[in-house]
């Protein structure tokens, strides 16, 4: 890898969605691959305290997670957009909206230059011992990343 004459920054200081949103968007292909396997297709589960609400992973992802994330995205980028489904609006507010008073990103959602990991970092976990090699970095300016 050769990185030359690159300007990284600034990051946004008006971030409407939190790290949960981007991490779940990033995990969607993996979740879909998991429920797409024949041995997982009919497996059902429920969450603690909701034993009567059984579902498959596909139902969780496509009927609950994706609609909530889609509404979160629309509400964050479409000026004046209002979520009409109260249950989804509560999920969006509780799980995906950035409630920080300064509206800057938090957690593992700001990267300047990321070389040593094959995917995004998750909440500061360092679960990989992979190392980059033969990287050439020349005239790279990283600045104004708000976190």
PDB file of C-alpha atoms in Angstrom:
ATOM      1  CA  UNK A   1       0.000   0.000   0.000  1.00  0.00           C
ATOM      2  CA  UNK A   2       1.234   3.465  -0.841  1.00  0.00           C
ATOM      3  CA  UNK A   3      -0.533   6.538   0.519  1.00  0.00           C
ATOM      4  CA  UNK A   4       0.748   9.821  -0.882  1.00  0.00           C
ATOM      5  CA  UNK A   5      -0.503  13.413  -0.717  1.00  0.00           C
ATOM      6  CA  UNK A   6      -3.653  12.688   1.304  1.00  0.00           C
ATOM      7  CA  UNK A   7      -5.653  15.046   3.493  1.00  0.00           C
ATOM      8  CA  UNK A   8      -7.765  13.236   6.126  1.00  0.00           C
ATOM      9  CA  UNK A   9     -10.232  15.440   7.973  1.00  0.00           C
ATOM     10  CA  UNK A  10     -12.135  17.150   9.223  1.00  0.00           C
ATOM     11  CA  UNK A  11     -14.786  14.784  10.516  1.00  0.00           C
ATOM     12  CA  UNK A  12     -18.330  15.981  10.879  1.00  0.00           C
ATOM     13  CA  UNK A  13     -19.343  17.748  14.039  1.00  0.00           C
ATOM     14  CA  UNK A  14     -23.084  17.285  13.404  1.00  0.00           C
ATOM     15  CA  UNK A  15     -23.471  13.511  13.644  1.00  0.00           C
ATOM     16  CA  UNK A  16     -27.130  12.529  13.990  1.00  0.00           C
ATOM     17  CA  UNK A  17     -26.614   8.763  14.351  1.00  0.00           C
ATOM     18  CA  UNK A  18     -24.445   6.947  16.865  1.00  0.00           C
ATOM     19  CA  UNK A  19     -21.949   4.118  16.546  1.00  0.00           C
ATOM     20  CA  UNK A  20     -24.662   1.459  16.913  1.00  0.00           C
ATOM     21  CA  UNK A  21     -26.083   2.504  13.540  1.00  0.00           C
ATOM     22  CA  UNK A  22     -22.857   2.203  11.550  1.00  0.00           C
ATOM     23  CA  UNK A  23     -21.798  -1.003  13.268  1.00  0.00           C
ATOM     24  CA  UNK A  24     -25.149  -2.640  12.481  1.00  0.00           C
ATOM     25  CA  UNK A  25     -25.025  -1.429   8.853  1.00  0.00           C
ATOM     26  CA  UNK A  26     -21.535  -2.908   8.589  1.00  0.00           C
ATOM     27  CA  UNK A  27     -22.731  -6.225  10.066  1.00  0.00           C
ATOM     28  CA  UNK A  28     -25.717  -6.645   7.710  1.00  0.00           C
ATOM     29  CA  UNK A  29     -23.858  -8.705   5.067  1.00  0.00           C
ATOM     30  CA  UNK A  30     -22.602 -11.070   7.783  1.00  0.00           C
ATOM     31  CA  UNK A  31     -26.040 -11.394   9.378  1.00  0.00           C
ATOM     32  CA  UNK A  32     -27.601 -12.099   5.984  1.00  0.00           C
ATOM     33  CA  UNK A  33     -24.960 -14.705   5.204  1.00  0.00           C
ATOM     34  CA  UNK A  34     -25.621 -16.340   8.561  1.00  0.00           C
ATOM     35  CA  UNK A  35     -29.382 -16.634   8.122  1.00  0.00           C
ATOM     36  CA  UNK A  36     -28.866 -17.616   4.499  1.00  0.00           C
ATOM     37  CA  UNK A  37     -27.250 -20.889   5.521  1.00  0.00           C
ATOM     38  CA  UNK A  38     -29.683 -23.803   5.276  1.00  0.00           C
ATOM     39  CA  UNK A  39     -28.903 -25.039   8.779  1.00  0.00           C
ATOM     40  CA  UNK A  40     -29.948 -21.661  10.241  1.00  0.00           C
ATOM     41  CA  UNK A  41     -33.030 -20.938   8.153  1.00  0.00           C
ATOM     42  CA  UNK A  42     -35.635 -22.315  10.559  1.00  0.00           C
ATOM     43  CA  UNK A  43     -33.869 -21.793  13.878  1.00  0.00           C
ATOM     44  CA  UNK A  44     -35.922 -19.557  16.156  1.00  0.00           C
ATOM     45  CA  UNK A  45     -34.947 -17.704  19.310  1.00  0.00           C
ATOM     46  CA  UNK A  46     -36.294 -15.119  21.698  1.00  0.00           C
ATOM     47  CA  UNK A  47     -34.780 -12.519  23.973  1.00  0.00           C
ATOM     48  CA  UNK A  48     -34.801 -12.619  27.744  1.00  0.00           C
ATOM     49  CA  UNK A  49     -38.059 -11.208  29.043  1.00  0.00           C
ATOM     50  CA  UNK A  50     -39.778 -11.776  25.680  1.00  0.00           C
ATOM     51  CA  UNK A  51     -40.107 -15.565  25.531  1.00  0.00           C
ATOM     52  CA  UNK A  52     -43.397 -15.367  23.617  1.00  0.00           C
ATOM     53  CA  UNK A  53     -41.790 -13.341  20.830  1.00  0.00           C
ATOM     54  CA  UNK A  54     -39.881 -16.028  18.916  1.00  0.00           C
ATOM     55  CA  UNK A  55     -38.365 -15.261  15.537  1.00  0.00           C
ATOM     56  CA  UNK A  56     -35.744 -16.396  13.075  1.00  0.00           C
ATOM     57  CA  UNK A  57     -32.588 -14.363  12.503  1.00  0.00           C
ATOM     58  CA  UNK A  58     -33.945 -13.376   9.090  1.00  0.00           C
ATOM     59  CA  UNK A  59     -37.134 -12.051  10.691  1.00  0.00           C
ATOM     60  CA  UNK A  60     -35.117 -10.081  13.230  1.00  0.00           C
ATOM     61  CA  UNK A  61     -32.863  -8.576  10.569  1.00  0.00           C
ATOM     62  CA  UNK A  62     -35.334  -7.894   7.760  1.00  0.00           C
ATOM     63  CA  UNK A  63     -38.532  -7.157   9.691  1.00  0.00           C
ATOM     64  CA  UNK A  64     -37.129  -5.272  12.671  1.00  0.00           C
ATOM     65  CA  UNK A  65     -33.523  -4.163  12.348  1.00  0.00           C
ATOM     66  CA  UNK A  66     -33.464  -2.959   8.727  1.00  0.00           C
ATOM     67  CA  UNK A  67     -36.763  -1.026   8.934  1.00  0.00           C
ATOM     68  CA  UNK A  68     -35.562   0.721  12.109  1.00  0.00           C
ATOM     69  CA  UNK A  69     -32.196   1.563  10.536  1.00  0.00           C
ATOM     70  CA  UNK A  70     -33.883   2.826   7.366  1.00  0.00           C
ATOM     71  CA  UNK A  71     -36.096   5.104   9.426  1.00  0.00           C
ATOM     72  CA  UNK A  72     -33.104   6.273  11.484  1.00  0.00           C
ATOM     73  CA  UNK A  73     -31.255   7.182   8.287  1.00  0.00           C
ATOM     74  CA  UNK A  74     -34.219   9.013   6.767  1.00  0.00           C
ATOM     75  CA  UNK A  75     -34.847  10.960   9.953  1.00  0.00           C
ATOM     76  CA  UNK A  76     -31.209  12.023  10.090  1.00  0.00           C
ATOM     77  CA  UNK A  77     -30.820  13.190   6.480  1.00  0.00           C
ATOM     78  CA  UNK A  78     -34.282  14.295   5.344  1.00  0.00           C
ATOM     79  CA  UNK A  79     -35.094  17.642   6.897  1.00  0.00           C
ATOM     80  CA  UNK A  80     -38.509  17.501   8.537  1.00  0.00           C
ATOM     81  CA  UNK A  81     -38.901  13.721   8.164  1.00  0.00           C
ATOM     82  CA  UNK A  82     -41.142  12.243  10.851  1.00  0.00           C
ATOM     83  CA  UNK A  83     -41.281   8.561  11.753  1.00  0.00           C
ATOM     84  CA  UNK A  84     -44.965   7.663  11.903  1.00  0.00           C
ATOM     85  CA  UNK A  85     -44.633   4.208  13.487  1.00  0.00           C
ATOM     86  CA  UNK A  86     -44.303   4.898  17.227  1.00  0.00           C
ATOM     87  CA  UNK A  87     -42.632   1.558  17.994  1.00  0.00           C
ATOM     88  CA  UNK A  88     -39.954   2.141  15.352  1.00  0.00           C
ATOM     89  CA  UNK A  89     -39.552   5.759  16.473  1.00  0.00           C
ATOM     90  CA  UNK A  90     -38.816   4.544  20.016  1.00  0.00           C
ATOM     91  CA  UNK A  91     -36.241   2.015  18.759  1.00  0.00           C
ATOM     92  CA  UNK A  92     -34.574   4.682  16.629  1.00  0.00           C
ATOM     93  CA  UNK A  93     -34.445   7.087  19.563  1.00  0.00           C
ATOM     94  CA  UNK A  94     -33.253   4.496  22.089  1.00  0.00           C
ATOM     95  CA  UNK A  95     -30.738   2.689  19.900  1.00  0.00           C
ATOM     96  CA  UNK A  96     -29.523   4.747  16.934  1.00  0.00           C
ATOM     97  CA  UNK A  97     -29.758   8.490  17.632  1.00  0.00           C
ATOM     98  CA  UNK A  98     -26.796  10.470  18.901  1.00  0.00           C
ATOM     99  CA  UNK A  99     -28.041  12.239  22.029  1.00  0.00           C
ATOM    100  CA  UNK A 100     -24.713  13.876  22.846  1.00  0.00           C
ATOM    101  CA  UNK A 101     -25.048  17.629  23.330  1.00  0.00           C
ATOM    102  CA  UNK A 102     -22.034  18.318  21.098  1.00  0.00           C
ATOM    103  CA  UNK A 103     -23.259  16.053  18.220  1.00  0.00           C
ATOM    104  CA  UNK A 104     -19.779  14.690  17.528  1.00  0.00           C
ATOM    105  CA  UNK A 105     -19.139  10.985  16.897  1.00  0.00           C
ATOM    106  CA  UNK A 106     -18.122   8.744  19.751  1.00  0.00           C
ATOM    107  CA  UNK A 107     -16.717   5.286  20.275  1.00  0.00           C
ATOM    108  CA  UNK A 108     -15.180   3.444  17.375  1.00  0.00           C
ATOM    109  CA  UNK A 109     -16.683   5.589  14.648  1.00  0.00           C
ATOM    110  CA  UNK A 110     -13.857   8.001  13.844  1.00  0.00           C
ATOM    111  CA  UNK A 111     -10.850   6.804  11.889  1.00  0.00           C
ATOM    112  CA  UNK A 112      -7.994   8.823  10.544  1.00  0.00           C
ATOM    113  CA  UNK A 113      -5.856   6.133   8.966  1.00  0.00           C
ATOM    114  CA  UNK A 114      -6.516   2.476   9.717  1.00  0.00           C
ATOM    115  CA  UNK A 115      -3.924  -0.079   8.623  1.00  0.00           C
ATOM    116  CA  UNK A 116      -3.742  -3.004  11.035  1.00  0.00           C
ATOM    117  CA  UNK A 117      -7.193  -4.528  10.875  1.00  0.00           C
ATOM    118  CA  UNK A 118      -9.223  -6.047   8.042  1.00  0.00           C
ATOM    119  CA  UNK A 119     -12.463  -4.347   9.170  1.00  0.00           C
ATOM    120  CA  UNK A 120     -13.692  -1.544  11.367  1.00  0.00           C
ATOM    121  CA  UNK A 121     -12.707  -1.502  15.028  1.00  0.00           C
ATOM    122  CA  UNK A 122     -15.507  -2.286  17.434  1.00  0.00           C
ATOM    123  CA  UNK A 123     -15.718  -0.205  20.609  1.00  0.00           C
ATOM    124  CA  UNK A 124     -11.959  -0.231  21.098  1.00  0.00           C
ATOM    125  CA  UNK A 125     -11.647  -3.997  21.065  1.00  0.00           C
ATOM    126  CA  UNK A 126      -8.328  -5.169  19.726  1.00  0.00           C
ATOM    127  CA  UNK A 127      -9.331  -8.649  18.641  1.00  0.00           C
ATOM    128  CA  UNK A 128      -6.845  -9.063  15.843  1.00  0.00           C
ATOM    129  CA  UNK A 129      -3.099  -9.441  15.939  1.00  0.00           C
ATOM    130  CA  UNK A 130      -2.776  -8.826  12.193  1.00  0.00           C
ATOM    131  CA  UNK A 131      -0.150  -6.276  11.265  1.00  0.00           C
ATOM    132  CA  UNK A 132       0.276  -4.179   8.160  1.00  0.00           C
ATOM    133  CA  UNK A 133       3.503  -4.468   6.246  1.00  0.00           C
ATOM    134  CA  UNK A 134       5.182  -2.583   3.422  1.00  0.00           C
ATOM    135  CA  UNK A 135       2.979   0.484   3.840  1.00  0.00           C
ATOM    136  CA  UNK A 136       4.479   3.661   2.407  1.00  0.00           C
ATOM    137  CA  UNK A 137       3.001   6.847   3.825  1.00  0.00           C
ATOM    138  CA  UNK A 138       4.157  10.172   2.395  1.00  0.00           C
ATOM    139  CA  UNK A 139       2.708  13.627   2.945  1.00  0.00           C
ATOM    140  CA  UNK A 140      -0.419  12.483   4.786  1.00  0.00           C
ATOM    141  CA  UNK A 141      -2.110  15.137   6.910  1.00  0.00           C
ATOM    142  CA  UNK A 142      -4.615  13.922   9.541  1.00  0.00           C
ATOM    143  CA  UNK A 143      -6.461  16.755  11.272  1.00  0.00           C
ATOM    144  CA  UNK A 144      -9.618  17.894  13.027  1.00  0.00           C
ATOM    145  CA  UNK A 145     -11.117  14.506  13.794  1.00  0.00           C
ATOM    146  CA  UNK A 146     -13.731  15.136  16.454  1.00  0.00           C
ATOM    147  CA  UNK A 147     -14.284  12.366  19.008  1.00  0.00           C
TER     148      UNK A 147
END
